Amino acid sequence: MAELSERMRRLVQPHLSTIEPYDPNFTPTRINLSANENTYPMPSAARDAIDRALAATPLNRYPDPMSNELRDELGAWHGVERSRICVGNGGDELLFNFIYAFGGPGRTLLDCPPSFSEYAFFASLAQTEVRQVWRDPETFELDQQAVLDAAPDCDIVIVTSPNNPTGNLVPFEFVGRLCAACPGLVMVDEAYMEFADAGASARSLLDAHDNLIILHTLSKAFGEAGIRLGYVLAAPDIIDVFGAVRQIYSVNVLTQAAALAAVRDRALFLPVIDRVRAERERMFSALAEIAGGALTVWPSQANFLLVRMSGASEVRQRLRDEFSILVRDFSHAPGLQDCLRITIGTPEENDAVLAALRALLAS
Ligand SMILES: *Cc1c(COP(=O)(O)O)cnc(C)c1O
């Protein structure tokens, strides 16, 4: 992890002097299952529609700052007015803007680790204190009572459903209780919700809870991590704040055009999502049986599986160096000792992972 030079440590704002930039630890490999991308080919009709939209997009004009056409299409999908939607340059930008706008010095973010490490990173950039309520060390379920007890003292809360990197859902009934317990704002990060069983989204709570924010992205289920498009659903006055703090042109014209075409064609992606779900269940069973139970695997509602095995860090390295397969190493992350996260790929990619793990764990 790159540290700042001596000179820079003196020159940056004091709270940034110890900053460690997020490192996805990427190396080019034959099979990359490290970032929870969708590795299936995009449905060709959807890709054609995107290509046509891109080709027809003039580049000389600034983008529509709020992406109104795209917001209308997203709104039609989720059954909300455009006033309840803000788009961003990936979900990450919206996460940062959320913490920047509603956190800050003297404010507290409630985080439930092990979770997405970007939350704590963005909190540190925005000088926001982080209160951690740890998940159960064995099941990774939320400690619901501890979260409810902490919420009244926190300004903002983020819960991830399905959670990254553990794959489990936050029951949406609990989200309702959390919104009632928190005087500030509650964000449910649903980056992976399209892979979960029907009815798991907190969407239905939006009308009853005006402090609820739901985060979505096109990066995961819709296979468009490269275009950078995320969006939040929330009450109109919350959306006004997201609109006020954002870089006005952060979602460029090509991204708006591609996202609009993809969202119009969203039904074409459903068979791909079903295949990822089926592969996830196949991988879950296969991994659970590997090497006579040498490996623990947790059930997942997302497009990845968390596994634990002794020597995980070495296994990850050998997967990369001997098999050209990249997975994410969490073995040094607090609460995730000896854990790797494996994205669900195509059947061929998944078979390669199973064969490689069988070979490595047998030796
Ligand atoms: C991937 C991810 C996001 C958002 O990703 P973007 O590519 O920035 O849209 C948000 N939250 C979690 C937990 C994620 O894993």
Coordinates of C-alpha atoms and ligand atoms in Angstrom, one line a residue:
M1 CA 0.0 0.0 0.0
A2 CA 1.5 3.3 -1.1
E3 CA 2.4 5.6 1.8
L4 CA 2.7 9.4 1.3
S5 CA 6.1 10.9 0.9
E6 CA 7.5 12.9 3.8
R7 CA 6.9 16.1 1.9
M8 CA 3.3 15.2 1.1
R9 CA 2.6 14.2 4.7
R10 CA 3.5 17.8 5.6
L11 CA 1.4 19.4 2.8
V12 CA -1.9 17.5 2.8
Q13 CA -4.6 18.2 5.3
P14 CA -3.5 16.7 8.7
H15 CA -6.3 14.1 8.7
L16 CA -5.1 12.8 5.3
S17 CA -1.5 12.3 6.3
T18 CA -2.0 8.6 7.2
I19 CA -4.4 7.9 4.3
E20 CA -4.0 4.5 2.6
P21 CA -5.7 4.4 -0.7
Y22 CA -8.0 1.5 -1.5
D23 CA -6.0 -1.2 -3.2
P24 CA -7.9 -3.7 -5.2
N25 CA -4.6 -5.7 -5.6
F26 CA -5.2 -6.3 -9.2
T27 CA -2.9 -8.4 -11.4
P28 CA -3.9 -9.4 -15.0
T29 CA -4.9 -13.1 -15.0
R30 CA -6.7 -15.6 -17.3
I31 CA -9.7 -15.7 -14.9
N32 CA -10.5 -12.7 -12.8
L33 CA -13.0 -13.5 -10.0
S34 CA -11.8 -10.8 -7.6
A35 CA -14.1 -7.8 -8.0
N36 CA -17.6 -9.3 -8.2
E37 CA -18.1 -8.2 -11.7
N38 CA -20.5 -10.0 -14.0
T39 CA -18.2 -12.2 -16.2
Y40 CA -21.0 -13.5 -18.5
P41 CA -21.2 -12.0 -22.0
M42 CA -23.7 -9.2 -22.1
P43 CA -27.0 -10.2 -23.9
S44 CA -26.2 -9.2 -27.5
A45 CA -29.5 -7.3 -28.1
A46 CA -28.7 -5.2 -25.0
R47 CA -25.1 -4.6 -26.2
D48 CA -26.3 -3.6 -29.7
A49 CA -28.8 -1.1 -28.2
I50 CA -26.0 0.4 -26.0
D51 CA -23.7 0.6 -29.0
R52 CA -26.4 2.4 -31.1
A53 CA -27.1 4.8 -28.2
L54 CA -23.4 5.6 -27.8
A55 CA -22.9 6.1 -31.5
A56 CA -25.8 8.6 -31.6
T57 CA -24.5 10.7 -28.6
P58 CA -22.9 14.0 -29.4
L59 CA -19.8 14.7 -27.4
N60 CA -19.6 18.4 -27.7
R61 CA -22.3 19.3 -25.2
Y62 CA -22.1 19.0 -21.4
P63 CA -24.2 16.3 -19.9
D64 CA -27.6 16.9 -18.4
P65 CA -26.4 17.3 -14.8
M66 CA -29.1 15.3 -13.1
S67 CA -29.6 12.8 -15.9
N68 CA -33.3 13.3 -16.1
E69 CA -34.1 10.9 -18.9
L70 CA -32.2 8.1 -17.1
R71 CA -33.9 9.0 -13.8
D72 CA -37.3 8.7 -15.4
E73 CA -36.4 5.3 -16.7
L74 CA -35.0 4.2 -13.3
G75 CA -38.1 5.7 -11.7
A76 CA -40.4 3.7 -14.0
W77 CA -38.5 0.5 -13.0
H78 CA -38.7 1.1 -9.3
G79 CA -42.0 2.8 -9.1
V80 CA -40.8 6.2 -7.9
E81 CA -40.8 9.8 -9.2
R82 CA -37.5 11.2 -10.6
S83 CA -37.4 13.5 -7.5
R84 CA -36.6 10.4 -5.4
I85 CA -33.5 9.4 -7.5
C86 CA -30.0 10.7 -7.8
V87 CA -27.4 9.1 -10.0
G88 CA -23.7 9.1 -9.5
N89 CA -20.4 8.1 -11.0
G90 CA -20.7 4.6 -9.6
G91 CA -22.2 3.7 -6.3
D92 CA -18.9 4.7 -4.8
E93 CA -19.4 8.4 -5.6
L94 CA -22.8 8.3 -3.9
L95 CA -21.4 6.6 -0.8
F96 CA -18.7 9.3 -0.6
N97 CA -21.2 12.1 -1.1
F98 CA -23.5 10.6 1.5
I99 CA -20.8 10.5 4.1
Y100 CA -19.5 13.9 3.1
A101 CA -22.9 15.6 3.2
F102 CA -24.3 14.0 6.4
G103 CA -21.1 13.0 8.2
G104 CA -18.1 15.1 8.9
P105 CA -16.3 16.4 12.0
G106 CA -18.2 15.6 15.1
R107 CA -20.5 13.2 13.4
T108 CA -20.6 9.4 13.6
L109 CA -21.2 6.7 11.0
L110 CA -22.5 3.3 12.3
D111 CA -20.8 0.5 10.3
C112 CA -21.3 -3.2 10.8
P113 CA -18.1 -5.0 9.9
P114 CA -16.9 -7.1 8.3
S115 CA -18.4 -5.0 5.5
F116 CA -17.4 -3.0 2.5
S117 CA -14.1 -1.3 3.4
E118 CA -14.9 1.8 1.4
Y119 CA -17.3 3.0 4.1
A120 CA -14.6 3.4 6.7
F121 CA -12.2 4.8 4.0
F122 CA -14.7 7.5 2.9
A123 CA -15.4 8.3 6.6
S124 CA -11.8 8.9 7.2
L125 CA -11.6 11.3 4.2
A126 CA -14.6 13.1 5.5
Q127 CA -13.3 13.2 9.1
T128 CA -16.3 11.2 10.2
E129 CA -16.0 9.0 13.3
V130 CA -16.9 5.4 12.8
R131 CA -18.8 3.3 15.4
Q132 CA -18.4 -0.4 14.7
V133 CA -21.0 -3.0 15.7
W134 CA -19.4 -6.3 14.7
R135 CA -21.3 -9.0 13.1
D136 CA -21.4 -12.5 14.6
P137 CA -17.9 -14.0 14.1
E138 CA -19.3 -17.4 13.0
T139 CA -22.5 -16.6 11.0
F140 CA -21.8 -12.9 10.1
E141 CA -25.4 -12.1 11.0
L142 CA -26.0 -8.6 12.3
D143 CA -26.2 -8.2 16.1
Q144 CA -29.6 -6.6 15.7
Q145 CA -30.0 -5.5 19.3
A146 CA -26.5 -3.9 19.4
V147 CA -27.2 -2.1 16.2
L148 CA -30.5 -0.7 17.5
D149 CA -28.8 0.3 20.8
A150 CA -26.1 2.2 18.9
A151 CA -28.3 3.8 16.3
P152 CA -29.8 6.6 18.5
D153 CA -26.3 8.0 19.0
C154 CA -25.3 7.9 15.3
D155 CA -25.8 10.4 12.6
I156 CA -25.7 8.0 9.7
V157 CA -25.9 4.2 9.4
I158 CA -24.9 2.0 6.5
V159 CA -26.0 -1.6 6.3
T160 CA -25.2 -3.8 3.3
S161 CA -27.7 -6.3 2.0
P162 CA -26.6 -8.7 0.7
N163 CA -23.4 -7.9 2.6
N164 CA -20.0 -7.7 0.9
P165 CA -17.9 -9.8 1.6
T166 CA -20.1 -12.2 3.6
G167 CA -23.1 -12.6 1.2
N168 CA -25.9 -12.5 3.8
L169 CA -29.1 -10.3 3.8
V170 CA -30.3 -7.8 6.3
P171 CA -33.9 -8.7 7.0
F172 CA -36.0 -5.8 5.7
E173 CA -38.2 -5.8 8.8
F174 CA -35.1 -5.0 10.7
V175 CA -34.3 -2.1 8.4
G176 CA -37.7 -0.6 9.3
R177 CA -36.9 -0.9 13.0
L178 CA -33.4 0.6 12.4
C179 CA -34.9 3.6 10.5
A180 CA -37.2 4.2 13.5
A181 CA -34.3 3.9 16.0
C182 CA -32.0 6.3 14.1
P183 CA -32.6 10.0 14.3
G184 CA -30.4 10.5 11.3
L185 CA -30.2 8.7 7.9
V186 CA -30.0 5.0 7.2
M187 CA -28.5 3.8 4.0
V188 CA -29.1 0.2 2.8
D189 CA -26.4 -0.7 0.2
E190 CA -28.2 -3.0 -2.2
A191 CA -25.4 -3.3 -4.7
Y192 CA -26.0 -7.0 -5.0
M193 CA -29.8 -7.1 -4.4
E194 CA -30.6 -8.4 -7.9
F195 CA -28.9 -11.7 -7.1
A196 CA -31.0 -12.2 -3.9
D197 CA -34.3 -14.0 -3.5
A198 CA -37.4 -12.0 -4.4
G199 CA -38.8 -9.7 -1.8
A200 CA -35.5 -9.0 0.1
S201 CA -35.2 -5.4 -0.9
A202 CA -35.9 -2.5 1.5
R203 CA -37.6 -0.7 -1.4
S204 CA -41.1 -1.2 0.1
L205 CA -40.0 0.7 3.2
L206 CA -39.3 4.0 1.4
D207 CA -42.8 5.4 1.7
A208 CA -43.0 4.7 5.5
H209 CA -39.5 5.8 6.4
D210 CA -38.4 9.2 5.1
N211 CA -34.8 8.7 6.5
L212 CA -34.1 5.6 4.4
I213 CA -31.7 5.7 1.4
I214 CA -31.3 2.7 -0.9
L215 CA -28.2 2.4 -3.0
H216 CA -28.0 0.5 -6.3
T217 CA -25.5 0.1 -9.1
L218 CA -25.3 -1.2 -12.6
S219 CA -21.8 -2.5 -11.9
K220 CA -22.7 -6.0 -10.6
A221 CA -25.9 -7.8 -11.9
F222 CA -26.0 -5.6 -15.0
G223 CA -22.4 -6.2 -16.0
E224 CA -21.5 -2.5 -16.4
A225 CA -18.8 -1.9 -13.9
G226 CA -16.8 -0.1 -16.6
I227 CA -19.4 2.6 -17.3
R228 CA -19.6 3.8 -13.6
L229 CA -23.3 4.3 -12.8
G230 CA -24.9 4.0 -9.4
Y231 CA -28.1 5.6 -8.0
V232 CA -29.9 6.2 -4.8
L233 CA -33.6 6.1 -4.0
A234 CA -34.7 8.3 -1.1
A235 CA -37.1 11.1 0.0
P236 CA -37.0 14.2 -2.3
D237 CA -35.3 16.5 0.3
I238 CA -32.5 13.9 0.7
I239 CA -32.1 13.7 -3.0
D240 CA -31.9 17.5 -3.1
V241 CA -28.8 17.3 -0.9
F242 CA -27.2 14.6 -3.1
G243 CA -27.9 16.9 -6.0
A244 CA -26.4 19.9 -4.3
V245 CA -23.1 18.3 -3.2
R246 CA -22.3 16.3 -6.4
Q247 CA -19.8 17.2 -9.1
I248 CA -22.4 18.4 -11.6
Y249 CA -21.0 16.6 -14.6
S250 CA -19.8 13.4 -12.8
V251 CA -22.1 11.2 -15.0
N252 CA -20.8 11.8 -18.5
V253 CA -22.9 11.7 -21.7
L254 CA -21.7 8.2 -22.7
T255 CA -22.5 6.7 -19.4
Q256 CA -25.9 8.3 -19.4
A257 CA -26.6 7.0 -22.9
A258 CA -25.3 3.5 -22.1
A259 CA -27.1 3.3 -18.8
L260 CA -30.4 4.5 -20.3
A261 CA -30.2 1.8 -23.0
A262 CA -29.3 -0.9 -20.5
V263 CA -32.1 0.1 -18.0
R264 CA -34.6 0.0 -20.9
D265 CA -33.4 -3.5 -21.7
R266 CA -33.3 -4.6 -18.1
A267 CA -35.5 -7.7 -18.7
L268 CA -32.8 -9.1 -21.1
F269 CA -30.4 -9.4 -18.1
L270 CA -32.7 -11.6 -16.0
P271 CA -31.6 -14.9 -17.6
V272 CA -28.0 -14.0 -16.9
I273 CA -28.8 -13.2 -13.3
D274 CA -30.6 -16.6 -13.0
R275 CA -27.6 -18.4 -14.3
V276 CA -25.3 -16.6 -11.8
R277 CA -27.7 -17.7 -9.0
A278 CA -27.7 -21.3 -10.2
E279 CA -24.0 -21.3 -10.5
R280 CA -23.7 -19.9 -7.0
E281 CA -25.7 -22.8 -5.6
R282 CA -23.7 -25.3 -7.6
M283 CA -20.4 -23.7 -6.4
F284 CA -21.7 -23.6 -2.8
S285 CA -22.3 -27.4 -2.8
A286 CA -19.1 -28.2 -4.6
L287 CA -17.0 -26.1 -2.3
A288 CA -18.6 -27.4 0.8
E289 CA -17.5 -30.9 -0.2
I290 CA -14.0 -30.1 -1.4
A291 CA -11.1 -32.0 0.2
G292 CA -13.3 -33.7 2.8
G293 CA -14.5 -30.4 4.3
A294 CA -11.2 -28.7 4.4
L295 CA -13.0 -25.5 3.5
T296 CA -15.8 -23.5 5.1
V297 CA -18.2 -21.8 2.8
W298 CA -21.0 -19.4 3.9
P299 CA -24.4 -19.3 2.1
S300 CA -24.7 -16.2 -0.1
Q301 CA -27.4 -14.1 -1.7
A302 CA -24.9 -12.2 -3.9
N303 CA -22.7 -13.2 -6.8
F304 CA -19.8 -14.3 -4.7
L305 CA -18.9 -16.8 -2.0
L306 CA -16.8 -16.3 1.1
V307 CA -14.7 -19.3 2.0
R308 CA -12.3 -20.0 4.8
M309 CA -9.4 -22.5 4.7
S310 CA -6.1 -22.7 6.5
G311 CA -3.3 -21.0 4.6
A312 CA -5.8 -19.0 2.6
S313 CA -3.3 -16.3 1.7
E314 CA -0.9 -18.9 0.2
V315 CA -3.8 -20.6 -1.6
R316 CA -4.8 -17.2 -3.2
Q317 CA -1.2 -16.7 -4.3
R318 CA -0.9 -20.1 -5.8
L319 CA -4.3 -19.8 -7.6
R320 CA -2.9 -16.6 -9.2
D321 CA 0.6 -17.8 -10.0
E322 CA 0.0 -21.5 -10.9
F323 CA -3.5 -21.3 -12.3
S324 CA -3.9 -17.6 -13.4
I325 CA -7.0 -17.3 -11.3
L326 CA -7.5 -14.1 -9.3
V327 CA -9.7 -14.1 -6.2
R328 CA -9.9 -11.5 -3.3
D329 CA -7.8 -12.1 -0.2
F330 CA -9.4 -11.1 3.0
S331 CA -7.2 -13.3 5.2
H332 CA -5.7 -10.3 6.9
A333 CA -8.9 -8.3 7.4
P334 CA -10.2 -8.2 10.9
G335 CA -12.9 -10.9 11.5
L336 CA -12.0 -12.6 8.2
Q337 CA -9.0 -14.6 9.2
D338 CA -8.1 -17.1 6.4
C339 CA -11.0 -16.0 4.2
L340 CA -11.0 -15.6 0.4
R341 CA -13.9 -14.1 -1.6
I342 CA -14.6 -15.8 -4.9
T343 CA -16.8 -14.1 -7.5
I344 CA -19.2 -16.5 -9.3
G345 CA -18.1 -16.7 -12.9
T346 CA -19.2 -18.6 -16.0
P347 CA -19.6 -22.4 -15.6
E348 CA -16.1 -22.8 -17.2
E349 CA -14.5 -20.3 -14.9
N350 CA -16.1 -21.9 -11.9
D351 CA -15.0 -25.4 -12.9
A352 CA -11.4 -24.0 -13.2
V353 CA -11.7 -22.7 -9.7
L354 CA -12.9 -26.0 -8.4
A355 CA -10.2 -28.0 -10.2
A356 CA -7.5 -25.7 -8.9
L357 CA -8.7 -25.7 -5.3
R358 CA -9.0 -29.5 -5.4
A359 CA -5.4 -29.7 -6.6
L360 CA -4.1 -27.2 -4.1
L361 CA -6.0 -28.5 -1.1
A362 CA -5.0 -32.1 -1.8
S363 CA -1.3 -31.3 -1.7
Ligands
LIG1 C1 -19.5 -2.8 -5.8 C2 -20.1 -2.2 -4.6 C3 -20.7 -0.9 -4.6 C4 -20.7 0.1 -5.8 O1 -19.9 -0.2 -6.8 P1 -19.8 0.9 -8.0 O2 -19.0 0.1 -9.0 O3 -19.0 2.1 -7.5 O4 -21.2 1.2 -8.4 C5 -21.3 -0.4 -3.5 N1 -21.3 -1.2 -2.4 C6 -20.8 -2.4 -2.4 C7 -21.0 -3.2 -1.1 C8 -20.2 -3.0 -3.5 O5 -19.7 -4.2 -3.4

